[in-house]
Coordinates of C-alpha atoms in Angstrom, one line a residue:
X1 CA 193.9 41.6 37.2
X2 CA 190.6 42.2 38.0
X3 CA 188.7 45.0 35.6
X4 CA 185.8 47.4 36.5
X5 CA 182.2 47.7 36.3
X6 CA 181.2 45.8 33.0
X7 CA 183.2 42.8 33.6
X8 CA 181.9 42.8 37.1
X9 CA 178.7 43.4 36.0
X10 CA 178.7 40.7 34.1
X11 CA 179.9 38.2 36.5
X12 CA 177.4 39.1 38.7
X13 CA 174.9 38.2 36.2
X14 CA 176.4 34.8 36.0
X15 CA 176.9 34.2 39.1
X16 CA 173.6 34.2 41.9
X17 CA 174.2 36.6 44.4
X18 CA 173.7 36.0 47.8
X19 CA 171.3 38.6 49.4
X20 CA 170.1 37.8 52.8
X21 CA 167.5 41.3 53.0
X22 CA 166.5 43.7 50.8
X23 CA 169.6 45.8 52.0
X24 CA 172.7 47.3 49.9
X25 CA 175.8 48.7 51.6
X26 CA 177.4 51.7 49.1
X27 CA 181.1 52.6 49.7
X28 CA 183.1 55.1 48.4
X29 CA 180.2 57.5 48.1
X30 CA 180.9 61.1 47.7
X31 CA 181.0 63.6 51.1
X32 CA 179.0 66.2 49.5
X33 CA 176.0 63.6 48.4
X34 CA 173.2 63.8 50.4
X35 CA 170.1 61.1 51.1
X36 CA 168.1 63.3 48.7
X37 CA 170.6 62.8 45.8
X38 CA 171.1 59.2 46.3
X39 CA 167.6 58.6 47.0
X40 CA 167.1 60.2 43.0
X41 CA 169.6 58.2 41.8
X42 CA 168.2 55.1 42.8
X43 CA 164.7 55.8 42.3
X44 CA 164.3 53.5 38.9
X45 CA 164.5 50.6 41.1
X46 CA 162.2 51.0 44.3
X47 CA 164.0 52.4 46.3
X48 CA 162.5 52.7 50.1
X49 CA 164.8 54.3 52.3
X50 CA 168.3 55.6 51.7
X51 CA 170.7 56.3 55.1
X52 CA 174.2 58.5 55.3
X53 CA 175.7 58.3 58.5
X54 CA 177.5 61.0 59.3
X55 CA 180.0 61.6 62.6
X56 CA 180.0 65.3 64.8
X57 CA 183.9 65.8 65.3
X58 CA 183.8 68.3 68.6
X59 CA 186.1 71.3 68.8
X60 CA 186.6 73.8 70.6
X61 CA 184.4 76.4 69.6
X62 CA 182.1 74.7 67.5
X63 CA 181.4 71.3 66.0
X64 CA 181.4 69.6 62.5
X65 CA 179.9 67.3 60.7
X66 CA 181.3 64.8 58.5
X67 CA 179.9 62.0 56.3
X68 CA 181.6 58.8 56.4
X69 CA 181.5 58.6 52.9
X70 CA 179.4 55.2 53.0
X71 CA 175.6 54.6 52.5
X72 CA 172.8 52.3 53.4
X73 CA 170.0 52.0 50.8
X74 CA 166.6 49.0 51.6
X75 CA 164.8 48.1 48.8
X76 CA 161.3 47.3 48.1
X77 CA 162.4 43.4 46.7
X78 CA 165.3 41.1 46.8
X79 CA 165.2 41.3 43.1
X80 CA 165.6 45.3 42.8
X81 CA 168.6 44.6 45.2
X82 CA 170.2 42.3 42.9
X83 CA 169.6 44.1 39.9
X84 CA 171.2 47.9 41.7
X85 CA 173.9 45.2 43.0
X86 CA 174.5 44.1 39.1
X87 CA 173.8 47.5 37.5
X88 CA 175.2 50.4 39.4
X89 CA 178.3 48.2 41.0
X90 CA 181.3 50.2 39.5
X91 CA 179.4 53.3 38.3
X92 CA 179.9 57.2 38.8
X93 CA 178.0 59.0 40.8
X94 CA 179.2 62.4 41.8
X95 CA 182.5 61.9 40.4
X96 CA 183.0 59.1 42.4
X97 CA 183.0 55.1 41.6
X98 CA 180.5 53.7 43.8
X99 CA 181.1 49.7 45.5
X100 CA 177.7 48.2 46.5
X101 CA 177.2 45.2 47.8
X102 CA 174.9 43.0 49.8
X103 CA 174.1 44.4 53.1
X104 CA 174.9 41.4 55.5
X105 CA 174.0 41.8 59.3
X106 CA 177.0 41.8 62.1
X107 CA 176.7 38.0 63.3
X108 CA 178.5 37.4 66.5
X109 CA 179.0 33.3 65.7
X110 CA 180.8 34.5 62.3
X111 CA 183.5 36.9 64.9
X112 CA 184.1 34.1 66.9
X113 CA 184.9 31.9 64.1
X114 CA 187.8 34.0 62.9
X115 CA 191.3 32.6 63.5
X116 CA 193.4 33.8 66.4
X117 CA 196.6 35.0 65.0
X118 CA 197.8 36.3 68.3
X119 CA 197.8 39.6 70.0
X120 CA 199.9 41.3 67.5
X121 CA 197.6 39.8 64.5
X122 CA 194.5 40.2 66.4
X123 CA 195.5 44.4 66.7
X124 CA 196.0 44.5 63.4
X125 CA 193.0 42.6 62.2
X126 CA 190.6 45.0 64.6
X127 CA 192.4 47.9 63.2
X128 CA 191.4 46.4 59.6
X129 CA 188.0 47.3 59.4
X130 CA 186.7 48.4 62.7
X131 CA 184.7 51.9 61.2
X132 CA 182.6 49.4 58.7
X133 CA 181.8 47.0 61.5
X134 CA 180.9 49.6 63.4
X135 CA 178.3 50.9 61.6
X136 CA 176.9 47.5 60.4
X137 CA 177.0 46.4 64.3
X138 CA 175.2 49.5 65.5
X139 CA 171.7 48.6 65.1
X140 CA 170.7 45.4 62.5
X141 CA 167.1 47.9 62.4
X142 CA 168.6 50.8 60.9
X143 CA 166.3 52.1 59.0
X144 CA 163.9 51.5 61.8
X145 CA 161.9 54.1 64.1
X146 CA 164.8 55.0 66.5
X147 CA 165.6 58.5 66.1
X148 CA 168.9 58.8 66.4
X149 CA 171.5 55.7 67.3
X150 CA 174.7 55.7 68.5
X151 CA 176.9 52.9 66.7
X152 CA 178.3 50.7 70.0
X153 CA 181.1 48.5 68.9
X154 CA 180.5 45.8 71.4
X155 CA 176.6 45.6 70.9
X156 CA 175.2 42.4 69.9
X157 CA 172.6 42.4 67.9
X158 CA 169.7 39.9 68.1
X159 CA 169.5 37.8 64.9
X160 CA 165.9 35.7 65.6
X161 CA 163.1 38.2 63.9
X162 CA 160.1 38.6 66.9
X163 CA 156.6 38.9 65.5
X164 CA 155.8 42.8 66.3
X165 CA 152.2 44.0 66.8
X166 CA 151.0 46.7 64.6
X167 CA 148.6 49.1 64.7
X168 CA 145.6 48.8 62.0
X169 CA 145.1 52.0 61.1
X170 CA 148.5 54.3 61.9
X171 CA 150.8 55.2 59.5
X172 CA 154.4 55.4 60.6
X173 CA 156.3 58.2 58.8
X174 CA 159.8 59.0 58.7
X175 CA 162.5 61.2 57.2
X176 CA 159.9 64.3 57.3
X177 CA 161.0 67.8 56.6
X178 CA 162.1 69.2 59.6
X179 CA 159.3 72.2 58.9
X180 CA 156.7 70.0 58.9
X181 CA 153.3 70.5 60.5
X182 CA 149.9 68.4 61.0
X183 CA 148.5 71.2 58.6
X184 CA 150.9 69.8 55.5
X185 CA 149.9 66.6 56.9
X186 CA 146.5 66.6 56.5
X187 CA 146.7 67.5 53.5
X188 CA 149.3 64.6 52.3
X189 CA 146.8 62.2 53.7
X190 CA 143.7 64.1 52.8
X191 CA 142.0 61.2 51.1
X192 CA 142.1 59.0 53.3
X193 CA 140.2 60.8 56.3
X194 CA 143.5 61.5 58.9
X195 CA 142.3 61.6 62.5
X196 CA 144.3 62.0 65.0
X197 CA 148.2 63.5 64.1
X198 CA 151.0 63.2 66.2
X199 CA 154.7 65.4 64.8
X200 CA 157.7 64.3 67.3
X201 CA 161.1 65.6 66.1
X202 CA 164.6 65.1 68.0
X203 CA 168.5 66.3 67.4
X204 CA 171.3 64.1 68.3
X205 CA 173.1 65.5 71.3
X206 CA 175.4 62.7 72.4
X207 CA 179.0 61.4 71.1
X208 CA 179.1 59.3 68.3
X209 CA 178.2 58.8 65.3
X210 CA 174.8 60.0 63.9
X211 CA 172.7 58.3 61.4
X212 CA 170.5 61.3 62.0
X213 CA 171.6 64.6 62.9
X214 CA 167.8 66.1 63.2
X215 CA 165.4 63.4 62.7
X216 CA 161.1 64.3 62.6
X217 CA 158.5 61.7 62.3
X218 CA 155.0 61.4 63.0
X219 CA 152.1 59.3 63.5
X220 CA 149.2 59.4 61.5
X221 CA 145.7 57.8 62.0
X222 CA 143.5 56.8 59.5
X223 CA 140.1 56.7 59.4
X224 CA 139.3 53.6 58.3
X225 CA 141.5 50.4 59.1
X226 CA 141.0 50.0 54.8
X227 CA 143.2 52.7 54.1
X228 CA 146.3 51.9 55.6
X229 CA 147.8 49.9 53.2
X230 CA 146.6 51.9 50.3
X231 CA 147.7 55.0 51.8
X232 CA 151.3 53.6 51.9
X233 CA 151.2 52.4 48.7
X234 CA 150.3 55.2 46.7
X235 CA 151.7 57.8 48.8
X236 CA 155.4 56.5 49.4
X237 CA 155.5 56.9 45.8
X238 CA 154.8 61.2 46.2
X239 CA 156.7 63.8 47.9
X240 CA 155.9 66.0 50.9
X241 CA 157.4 69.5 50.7
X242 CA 159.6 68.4 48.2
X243 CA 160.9 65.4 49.7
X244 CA 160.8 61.4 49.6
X245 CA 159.5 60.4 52.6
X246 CA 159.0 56.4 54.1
X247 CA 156.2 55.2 55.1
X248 CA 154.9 52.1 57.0
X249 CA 152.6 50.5 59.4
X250 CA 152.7 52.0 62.8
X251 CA 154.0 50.1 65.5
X252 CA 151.5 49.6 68.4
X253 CA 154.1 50.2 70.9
X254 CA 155.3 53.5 69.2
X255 CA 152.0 54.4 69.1
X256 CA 151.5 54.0 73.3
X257 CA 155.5 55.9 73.9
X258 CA 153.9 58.5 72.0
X259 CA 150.9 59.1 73.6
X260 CA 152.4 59.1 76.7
X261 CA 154.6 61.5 76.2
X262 CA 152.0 63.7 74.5
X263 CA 150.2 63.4 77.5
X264 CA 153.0 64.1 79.8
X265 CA 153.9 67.3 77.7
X266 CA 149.8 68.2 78.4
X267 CA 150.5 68.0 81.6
X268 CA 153.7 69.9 82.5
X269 CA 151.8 72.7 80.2
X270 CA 149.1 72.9 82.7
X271 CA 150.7 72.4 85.6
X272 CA 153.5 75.2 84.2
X273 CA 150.1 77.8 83.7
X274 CA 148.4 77.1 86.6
X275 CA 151.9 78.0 88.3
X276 CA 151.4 81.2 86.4
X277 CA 148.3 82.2 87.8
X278 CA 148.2 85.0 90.2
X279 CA 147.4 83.7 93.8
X280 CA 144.5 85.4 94.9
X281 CA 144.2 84.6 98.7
X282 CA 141.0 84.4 101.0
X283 CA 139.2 87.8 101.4
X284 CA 139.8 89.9 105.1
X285 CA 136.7 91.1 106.7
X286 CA 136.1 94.8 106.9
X287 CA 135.9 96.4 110.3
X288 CA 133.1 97.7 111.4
X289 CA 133.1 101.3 112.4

């Protein structure tokens, strides 16, 4: 018979455990905990980023949301991940026994080596787990820039790491308050002379399930390339409005979609105003008497 927490704790403790990224995966989580909550409760060890997906069951008149009751949480070492792994394993949190475990990426090679136990077998194995491979398949990046992703049962996802340029001086942020300005900002990143701010938010509207329901970000420059990394440093560790927020180095080609589309918006503005304009045509000369 296998006992609880303590026993598994230790175990654990004797025992290395394999973790391939800096990734947990929680189970058995509570529907009414939130990212905030979570994010509290495993603030002692670094904690970076903390995800809930959640899934928008359609009706008739109106919609609902519902947790999935599972949890992604990233880390800011493979050590803290080890030591949440040993220490929280088996403990309550909202009334509720959490199960955490390594985080380990959807491999197509490890599918494909699974015995074939015929078409009735092979039913019943899909039917087995197919809502946690699901999410773990959508998108290896989760806690990544993409605003809202749509798990895809049959993606693959691309297990050789590509070298991504970065920006020098642009912070990425994520998970801001959905009433966030550049005013609050400017101030956040007040000492470290912000330039140029760019605020983009967006709502899921397609079928699925959501890892973000209403996601805002932004991009923030600094003004000096110095200041990036201890901006993120020191600030990942304060709140904005009241909330945890993540922080990292921009992406140079999240900076460019950006830009284009703030300059596209520009554009449609203008275009929209001029089309506003009175037309005033040429003037008719007066007869002469």
């Amino acid at each position: 018979m296998v006992t609880e927490s303590s026993n598994a704790g230790s175990q654990v403790g004797s025992t290395p455990i394999p973790v391939a990224s800096n990734r947990v995966y929680i189970s058995n989580l509570s529907f009414n905990a939130t990212e905030e909550e979570l994010s509290e409760f495993l603030s002692s060890y670094n904690v970076k980023s903390v995800l809930i997906p959640s899934q928008t069951i359609r009706g008739f008149r109106k919609s609902t949301v519902r947790p999935l009751g599972i949890a992604y949480a990233e880390f800011e070492t493979g050590d803290e991940t080890v030591r949440v792994i040993q220490e929280l394993n088996g403990t309550q949190f909202k009334e509720r026994v959490l199960k955490i475990k390594p985080y380990v990426p959807y491999s197509p090679c490890a599918a494909e080596k699974r015995p074939n136990r015929g078409t009735k077998g092979a039913k019943n194995q899909q039917s087995e787990v197919p809502e946690e491979l699901r999410i773990v398949q959508a998108d290896d990046a989760f806690l990544e820039e993409e605003m809202t992703v749509v798990a895809e049962p049959q993606v693959k996802v691309n297990s050789t790491s590509q070298q991504v340029p970065l920006s020098e001086d642009t912070v990425y942020c994520a998970y801001l308050p959905g009433k966030v300005t550049d005013v609050e900002l400017r101030e956040f990143f007040k000492d470290y002379e912000p330039q140029d701010i760019y605020v983009f938010r967006s709502n899921g509207t397609r079928r699925g399930i959501y890892f973000h329901r209403c996601f805002t970000a932004a991009l923030v420059t600094l003004g000096n390339p110095e200041f990036l990394l201890n901006a993120i440093s020191n600030l990942r560790k304060q709140k904005l409005m009241g909330k945890r927020v993540t922080l990292r180095v921009a992406r140079l080609s999240k900076i460019q979609e950006v830009q284009r589309a703030a300059v596209k918006k520009l554009e449609e503005e203008n275009l929209r105003l001029q089309a506003d304009q009175p037309q005033v045509g040429p003037s008719e000369p007066v007869a002469a008497n």
